[in-house]
Amino acid sequence: MICVFGSINIDLVCRVAEIARPGETVLSPGYTQYSGGKGANQAVAAARAGAIVEMVGAVGADGLGDAAKANLGQNGVGISGVSTVDLPTGCAFIVVSDDGENAITVASGANRAVSNAFSHKPSILVCQMELAAGVTLRAMQIARRSGARTLLNFAPVPAGMDRSVLVELLEVTDYLAVNELEMSALCEALSVVRSGETLAEHARCYVIVTRGDEGISIYHPDPEAKSLALSAPSVHVVDTTGAGDTFVGVLASGLGEGTSLNEAARRAMFSATLACRSFGAQSAMPSSAELQAYCDP
Ligand code: RIB
C-alpha cells in the first residue's frame, strides 16, 4: 500500500494570454475549479496507475473540503487518514498562460494543521513540501522505522528552510524527485556542486531529475553506478500544472509493484507528458489503460 502524506487543495484556475508581472493586472474570461494539492494529485496519479493508496492530510469543515474528499474517494484513494480541522480547506490560485506556463499561489489553510497521526503501515510513503517541513520529517522517520521506503518530492522549495531539517529529511529519503530548479536549490542549500550525481552521492539516495520536455535523468547513490537519461515523447503542451505530481504518483505506483526504478520512472515520464495535453492537474492525468497503450503500443 502507498501512503501519500501531503497537501489537499482546491485549485481555482484562470487562463490568461500572459502571466501578470509584479504590479500588473491582466484579465481572464473566467475561472474553473479543479481538485488539486500536490499530495492529493500524487495520490490520484498513483491510484489511476493501479496502486492501492491511502491519503493522510487535512481539509476544512467547508464545501471545498467536502468536494476534495469526495474527489479522492471517487478516484479510489482511501481517505480515513484525512482529518477535518478548524481552518479553511487549502486553495491554490493558478494562472495558466497561452504557452502552457503557470504561476501558483497556495493558501495553505487546513494543510497547516496536518499532524503525524497515521495508522497505516505503507510499503512506500510519498511526501512533498507543501506541509510544514518538521511534520513531513517526522512522518518520513516513522515510515522508515516501520520498514517503508520513502519518496520525497522536494516541491515547492520552502522559503528559508532550516539546513539541519533538510539534512535530516535527506537522511530518511530513499528516492528524491526534483525538477532542475529544485535540484539547484537543494545543491545550493547543501553547498555542493550543482549536479544530479553530486546530489545523489551526497544525499545517499536515488535522485530523479525531471527536465520538462527534455525528459528525465536518474542518478544513483553509488558513484560507480551509471546514471540514465530518458527523452520525453513530444506532445502539444496546454498546461503543465500537476505534471510533476503525475510523475511522482506513477513512480510510486511502479516502485510499489516491484518494478525497477528505471522502468517505473520511464512510465512515470510518459504519464506526466500525457498530463500536459489538457487543463488541470488531476483532470489531465491519463488512465491506466491509456498509459499502457502509450507506453507499450
Ligand atoms: O503541482 C500542482 C499543484 O500545486 C496544484 O494542484 C496546486 O494545488 C498546488 O498545490
Short mmCIF file of C-alpha atoms and ligand atoms in Angstrom, two decimals:
data_model
loop_
_atom_site.label_atom_id
_atom_site.label_comp_id
_atom_site.label_asym_id
_atom_site.label_seq_id
_atom_site.Cartn_x
_atom_site.Cartn_y
_atom_site.Cartn_z
CA MET A 1 0.00 0.00 0.00
CA ILE A 2 1.17 3.51 -0.84
CA CYS A 3 0.57 6.28 1.66
CA VAL A 4 0.67 9.87 0.45
CA PHE A 5 1.28 12.24 3.33
CA GLY A 6 0.58 15.68 1.96
CA SER A 7 -1.45 18.62 0.84
CA ILE A 8 -5.02 18.71 -0.37
CA ASN A 9 -6.20 21.81 -2.22
CA ILE A 10 -8.92 23.07 -4.44
CA ASP A 11 -7.42 24.80 -7.49
CA LEU A 12 -9.02 27.91 -8.98
CA VAL A 13 -7.55 28.24 -12.46
CA CYS A 14 -7.60 31.28 -14.76
CA ARG A 15 -6.41 31.22 -18.37
CA VAL A 16 -4.53 34.30 -19.47
CA ALA A 17 -2.63 35.37 -22.58
CA GLU A 18 0.41 36.22 -20.46
CA ILE A 19 1.02 35.86 -16.73
CA ALA A 20 0.87 39.22 -14.93
CA ARG A 21 4.19 40.70 -13.84
CA PRO A 22 4.50 42.21 -10.33
CA GLY A 23 2.28 45.30 -10.11
CA GLU A 24 0.40 44.42 -13.32
CA THR A 25 -3.25 43.36 -13.76
CA VAL A 26 -4.39 41.08 -16.57
CA LEU A 27 -7.91 39.91 -17.40
CA SER A 28 -9.13 36.34 -17.80
CA PRO A 29 -12.53 35.37 -19.21
CA GLY A 30 -13.29 33.27 -16.09
CA TYR A 31 -12.01 30.56 -13.83
CA THR A 32 -12.51 26.82 -13.36
CA GLN A 33 -12.45 24.88 -10.09
CA TYR A 34 -10.39 21.68 -10.06
CA SER A 35 -9.27 19.21 -7.39
CA GLY A 36 -5.60 19.72 -6.59
CA GLY A 37 -2.87 19.90 -3.99
CA LYS A 38 0.45 18.20 -4.63
CA GLY A 39 -0.31 15.41 -2.17
CA ALA A 40 -3.82 14.73 -3.46
CA ASN A 41 -2.60 14.91 -7.08
CA GLN A 42 0.12 12.36 -6.37
CA ALA A 43 -2.36 10.08 -4.58
CA VAL A 44 -4.78 10.19 -7.53
CA ALA A 45 -1.96 9.60 -10.03
CA ALA A 46 -0.79 6.54 -8.10
CA ALA A 47 -4.35 5.19 -7.79
CA ARG A 48 -5.01 5.75 -11.51
CA ALA A 49 -1.85 3.82 -12.27
CA GLY A 50 -3.30 0.87 -10.33
CA ALA A 51 -1.90 1.22 -6.79
CA ILE A 52 -3.76 0.87 -3.50
CA VAL A 53 -3.41 4.35 -2.00
CA GLU A 54 -4.20 5.97 1.34
CA MET A 55 -4.08 9.74 1.76
CA VAL A 56 -3.08 11.43 5.00
CA GLY A 57 -3.89 15.14 5.13
CA ALA A 58 -6.44 17.67 6.27
CA VAL A 59 -9.29 19.73 4.89
CA GLY A 60 -11.55 22.36 6.42
CA ALA A 61 -15.17 21.89 7.50
CA ASP A 62 -16.39 23.63 4.36
CA GLY A 63 -17.77 22.87 0.93
CA LEU A 64 -14.32 22.80 -0.67
CA GLY A 65 -13.18 20.21 1.87
CA ASP A 66 -16.23 18.04 1.14
CA ALA A 67 -15.51 18.33 -2.59
CA ALA A 68 -11.83 17.45 -2.11
CA LYS A 69 -12.63 14.37 -0.02
CA ALA A 70 -15.37 13.23 -2.39
CA ASN A 71 -12.96 13.54 -5.31
CA LEU A 72 -10.30 11.43 -3.59
CA GLY A 73 -12.91 8.76 -2.82
CA GLN A 74 -14.17 8.76 -6.42
CA ASN A 75 -10.60 8.15 -7.57
CA GLY A 76 -10.25 5.14 -5.30
CA VAL A 77 -7.97 6.83 -2.76
CA GLY A 78 -8.56 5.87 0.90
CA ILE A 79 -9.48 8.91 2.99
CA SER A 80 -9.62 7.51 6.54
CA GLY A 81 -6.41 9.49 7.23
CA VAL A 82 -7.87 12.79 6.03
CA SER A 83 -8.98 14.83 9.03
CA THR A 84 -11.32 17.79 9.14
CA VAL A 85 -9.85 20.74 11.02
CA ASP A 86 -10.82 24.21 12.07
CA LEU A 87 -9.13 26.05 9.18
CA PRO A 88 -10.35 26.62 5.61
CA THR A 89 -9.53 23.99 3.01
CA GLY A 90 -6.29 24.71 1.16
CA CYS A 91 -6.84 26.69 -2.02
CA ALA A 92 -4.44 27.24 -4.93
CA PHE A 93 -4.79 30.29 -7.18
CA ILE A 94 -3.37 29.32 -10.55
CA VAL A 95 -2.92 31.25 -13.77
CA VAL A 96 -2.04 29.40 -16.96
CA SER A 97 -0.75 31.30 -19.98
CA ASP A 98 -1.43 30.54 -23.63
CA ASP A 99 2.00 28.91 -23.93
CA GLY A 100 1.24 26.48 -21.06
CA GLU A 101 3.29 28.14 -18.32
CA ASN A 102 1.76 28.60 -14.90
CA ALA A 103 2.13 30.63 -11.71
CA ILE A 104 0.65 29.29 -8.47
CA THR A 105 -0.05 30.77 -5.05
CA VAL A 106 -1.25 28.33 -2.40
CA ALA A 107 -3.30 29.48 0.59
CA SER A 108 -2.34 26.53 2.82
CA GLY A 109 -5.22 26.72 5.32
CA ALA A 110 -6.03 23.26 6.67
CA ASN A 111 -2.75 21.85 5.31
CA ARG A 112 -1.02 23.73 8.13
CA ALA A 113 -2.85 21.57 10.67
CA VAL A 114 -1.79 18.15 9.40
CA SER A 115 -0.33 16.09 12.22
CA ASN A 116 1.79 12.98 12.18
CA ALA A 117 -1.01 10.67 13.24
CA PHE A 118 -1.14 7.96 10.61
CA SER A 119 -2.16 4.45 11.39
CA HIS A 120 -1.35 2.86 8.03
CA LYS A 121 1.81 0.84 7.52
CA PRO A 122 2.69 1.64 3.93
CA SER A 123 5.27 -0.07 1.77
CA ILE A 124 6.04 3.37 0.31
CA LEU A 125 5.48 6.78 1.88
CA VAL A 126 5.25 9.71 -0.54
CA CYS A 127 5.82 13.27 0.74
CA GLN A 128 6.17 16.75 -0.76
CA MET A 129 6.97 20.15 0.72
CA GLU A 130 3.51 21.72 0.95
CA LEU A 131 3.14 20.77 4.64
CA ALA A 132 5.34 22.00 7.48
CA ALA A 133 8.82 20.53 6.92
CA GLY A 134 9.12 19.31 10.53
CA VAL A 135 5.83 17.38 10.27
CA THR A 136 6.93 15.82 6.98
CA LEU A 137 10.26 14.87 8.52
CA ARG A 138 8.53 13.09 11.44
CA ALA A 139 6.26 11.20 9.05
CA MET A 140 9.23 10.03 6.99
CA GLN A 141 11.17 8.99 10.10
CA ILE A 142 8.18 6.98 11.37
CA ALA A 143 7.68 5.34 7.97
CA ARG A 144 11.36 4.45 7.68
CA ARG A 145 11.35 2.88 11.16
CA SER A 146 8.38 0.73 10.16
CA GLY A 147 10.36 -0.57 7.16
CA ALA A 148 8.73 1.54 4.45
CA ARG A 149 10.62 3.09 1.54
CA THR A 150 10.29 6.86 1.22
CA LEU A 151 9.84 9.03 -1.85
CA LEU A 152 10.29 12.77 -1.33
CA ASN A 153 9.24 15.29 -3.95
CA PHE A 154 11.11 18.45 -2.95
CA ALA A 155 8.38 20.78 -4.24
CA PRO A 156 7.72 23.56 -3.71
CA VAL A 157 11.13 24.68 -2.46
CA PRO A 158 10.44 26.04 1.03
CA ALA A 159 11.47 29.64 1.67
CA GLY A 160 14.26 29.95 4.23
CA MET A 161 14.41 26.28 5.12
CA ASP A 162 16.48 25.22 8.11
CA ARG A 163 19.56 23.38 6.74
CA SER A 164 19.54 20.86 9.60
CA VAL A 165 15.92 19.86 8.80
CA LEU A 166 16.92 19.46 5.19
CA VAL A 167 19.84 17.20 6.09
CA GLU A 168 17.58 15.12 8.35
CA LEU A 169 14.96 14.84 5.59
CA LEU A 170 17.52 13.53 3.14
CA GLU A 171 18.78 11.03 5.73
CA VAL A 172 15.38 9.30 5.61
CA THR A 173 14.81 9.63 1.85
CA ASP A 174 15.22 6.65 -0.49
CA TYR A 175 14.07 8.36 -3.69
CA LEU A 176 14.25 12.11 -4.27
CA ALA A 177 12.22 13.56 -7.16
CA VAL A 178 13.11 17.11 -8.19
CA ASN A 179 12.93 19.38 -11.19
CA GLU A 180 16.02 21.33 -12.23
CA LEU A 181 15.18 24.40 -10.14
CA GLU A 182 14.56 22.26 -7.05
CA MET A 183 17.81 20.39 -7.65
CA SER A 184 19.70 23.69 -7.87
CA ALA A 185 18.10 24.99 -4.68
CA LEU A 186 18.98 21.79 -2.82
CA CYS A 187 22.58 21.77 -4.05
CA GLU A 188 22.95 25.39 -3.05
CA ALA A 189 21.47 24.78 0.41
CA LEU A 190 23.82 21.83 0.90
CA SER A 191 26.80 23.74 -0.53
CA VAL A 192 27.56 21.04 -3.09
CA VAL A 193 28.23 21.26 -6.83
CA ARG A 194 25.02 21.65 -8.82
CA SER A 195 24.57 18.22 -10.39
CA GLY A 196 22.36 15.18 -10.01
CA GLU A 197 25.39 12.92 -9.48
CA THR A 198 26.70 15.04 -6.64
CA LEU A 199 23.31 15.34 -5.01
CA ALA A 200 22.67 11.58 -5.15
CA GLU A 201 26.10 10.82 -3.73
CA HIS A 202 25.83 13.48 -1.03
CA ALA A 203 22.23 12.66 -0.01
CA ARG A 204 22.85 8.91 -0.34
CA CYS A 205 19.57 8.31 -2.18
CA TYR A 206 18.35 7.86 -5.75
CA VAL A 207 17.78 11.24 -7.37
CA ILE A 208 15.35 11.54 -10.26
CA VAL A 209 15.52 14.90 -12.04
CA THR A 210 12.58 15.86 -14.26
CA ARG A 211 13.64 18.16 -17.10
CA GLY A 212 10.31 19.17 -18.66
CA ASP A 213 10.06 18.33 -22.36
CA GLU A 214 13.67 17.12 -22.35
CA GLY A 215 12.83 14.07 -20.23
CA ILE A 216 14.35 12.80 -17.01
CA SER A 217 17.69 11.71 -15.51
CA ILE A 218 18.18 9.08 -12.83
CA TYR A 219 21.21 9.20 -10.53
CA HIS A 220 22.39 6.51 -8.11
CA PRO A 221 23.78 6.97 -4.61
CA ASP A 222 26.64 4.67 -5.60
CA PRO A 223 29.02 6.84 -7.67
CA GLU A 224 30.21 3.71 -9.52
CA ALA A 225 26.70 3.05 -10.87
CA LYS A 226 25.75 4.59 -14.21
CA SER A 227 23.18 7.38 -14.42
CA LEU A 228 20.44 7.12 -17.02
CA ALA A 229 18.82 9.82 -19.18
CA LEU A 230 15.47 9.23 -20.88
CA SER A 231 13.92 11.50 -23.53
CA ALA A 232 10.29 12.52 -23.21
CA PRO A 233 7.84 11.98 -26.08
CA SER A 234 6.65 15.15 -27.78
CA VAL A 235 3.08 16.38 -27.21
CA HIS A 236 1.21 19.64 -27.69
CA VAL A 237 1.51 21.29 -24.27
CA VAL A 238 -1.64 23.03 -22.99
CA ASP A 239 -0.99 23.11 -19.23
CA THR A 240 1.92 21.70 -17.22
CA THR A 241 0.14 22.06 -13.84
CA GLY A 242 0.39 18.78 -11.95
CA ALA A 243 2.75 17.11 -14.43
CA GLY A 244 5.38 16.73 -11.70
CA ASP A 245 2.75 15.28 -9.36
CA THR A 246 1.67 12.80 -12.03
CA PHE A 247 5.30 11.76 -12.36
CA VAL A 248 5.70 11.20 -8.60
CA GLY A 249 2.41 9.29 -8.19
CA VAL A 250 3.05 6.95 -11.11
CA LEU A 251 6.65 6.43 -9.99
CA ALA A 252 5.42 5.45 -6.52
CA SER A 253 2.89 3.08 -8.03
CA GLY A 254 5.57 1.35 -10.11
CA LEU A 255 8.01 1.08 -7.22
CA GLY A 256 5.21 -0.31 -5.04
CA GLU A 257 4.54 -3.01 -7.64
CA GLY A 258 8.20 -4.02 -7.56
CA THR A 259 9.03 -2.54 -10.97
CA SER A 260 12.67 -1.46 -11.39
CA LEU A 261 13.39 2.22 -10.76
CA ASN A 262 14.33 2.80 -14.41
CA GLU A 263 11.14 1.25 -15.77
CA ALA A 264 8.91 2.87 -13.13
CA ALA A 265 10.47 6.26 -13.97
CA ARG A 266 10.01 5.67 -17.72
CA ARG A 267 6.27 5.02 -17.28
CA ALA A 268 6.00 7.98 -14.91
CA MET A 269 7.65 10.23 -17.52
CA PHE A 270 5.15 9.09 -20.19
CA SER A 271 2.24 9.69 -17.82
CA ALA A 272 3.49 13.16 -16.84
CA THR A 273 3.93 14.08 -20.51
CA LEU A 274 0.39 12.96 -21.35
CA ALA A 275 -0.88 15.03 -18.41
CA CYS A 276 0.30 18.23 -20.15
CA ARG A 277 -2.18 17.89 -23.02
CA SER A 278 -5.18 19.45 -21.27
CA PHE A 279 -6.11 21.75 -18.39
CA GLY A 280 -6.00 20.92 -14.70
CA ALA A 281 -3.80 18.64 -12.63
CA GLN A 282 -5.86 15.54 -11.88
CA SER A 283 -8.32 16.14 -14.71
CA ALA A 284 -5.48 15.83 -17.24
CA MET A 285 -3.88 12.63 -15.88
CA PRO A 286 -4.17 9.61 -18.18
CA SER A 287 -5.96 6.44 -17.11
CA SER A 288 -4.03 3.25 -16.59
CA ALA A 289 -5.30 1.86 -19.93
CA GLU A 290 -4.29 5.00 -21.82
CA LEU A 291 -0.84 4.97 -20.25
CA GLN A 292 -0.43 1.29 -21.07
CA ALA A 293 -1.39 1.88 -24.70
CA TYR A 294 1.06 4.78 -24.97
CA CYS A 295 3.99 3.06 -23.23
CA ASP A 296 3.64 -0.40 -24.77
CA PRO A 297 1.92 0.13 -28.14
O1 RIB B 1 1.59 20.77 -8.50
C1 RIB B 1 0.38 21.37 -8.80
C2 RIB B 1 -0.37 21.67 -7.54
O2 RIB B 1 0.34 22.63 -6.79
C3 RIB B 1 -1.75 22.25 -7.75
O3 RIB B 1 -2.76 21.27 -7.87
C4 RIB B 1 -1.92 23.18 -6.58
O4 RIB B 1 -2.91 22.78 -5.69
C5 RIB B 1 -0.55 23.27 -5.91
O5 RIB B 1 -0.51 22.56 -4.75
#
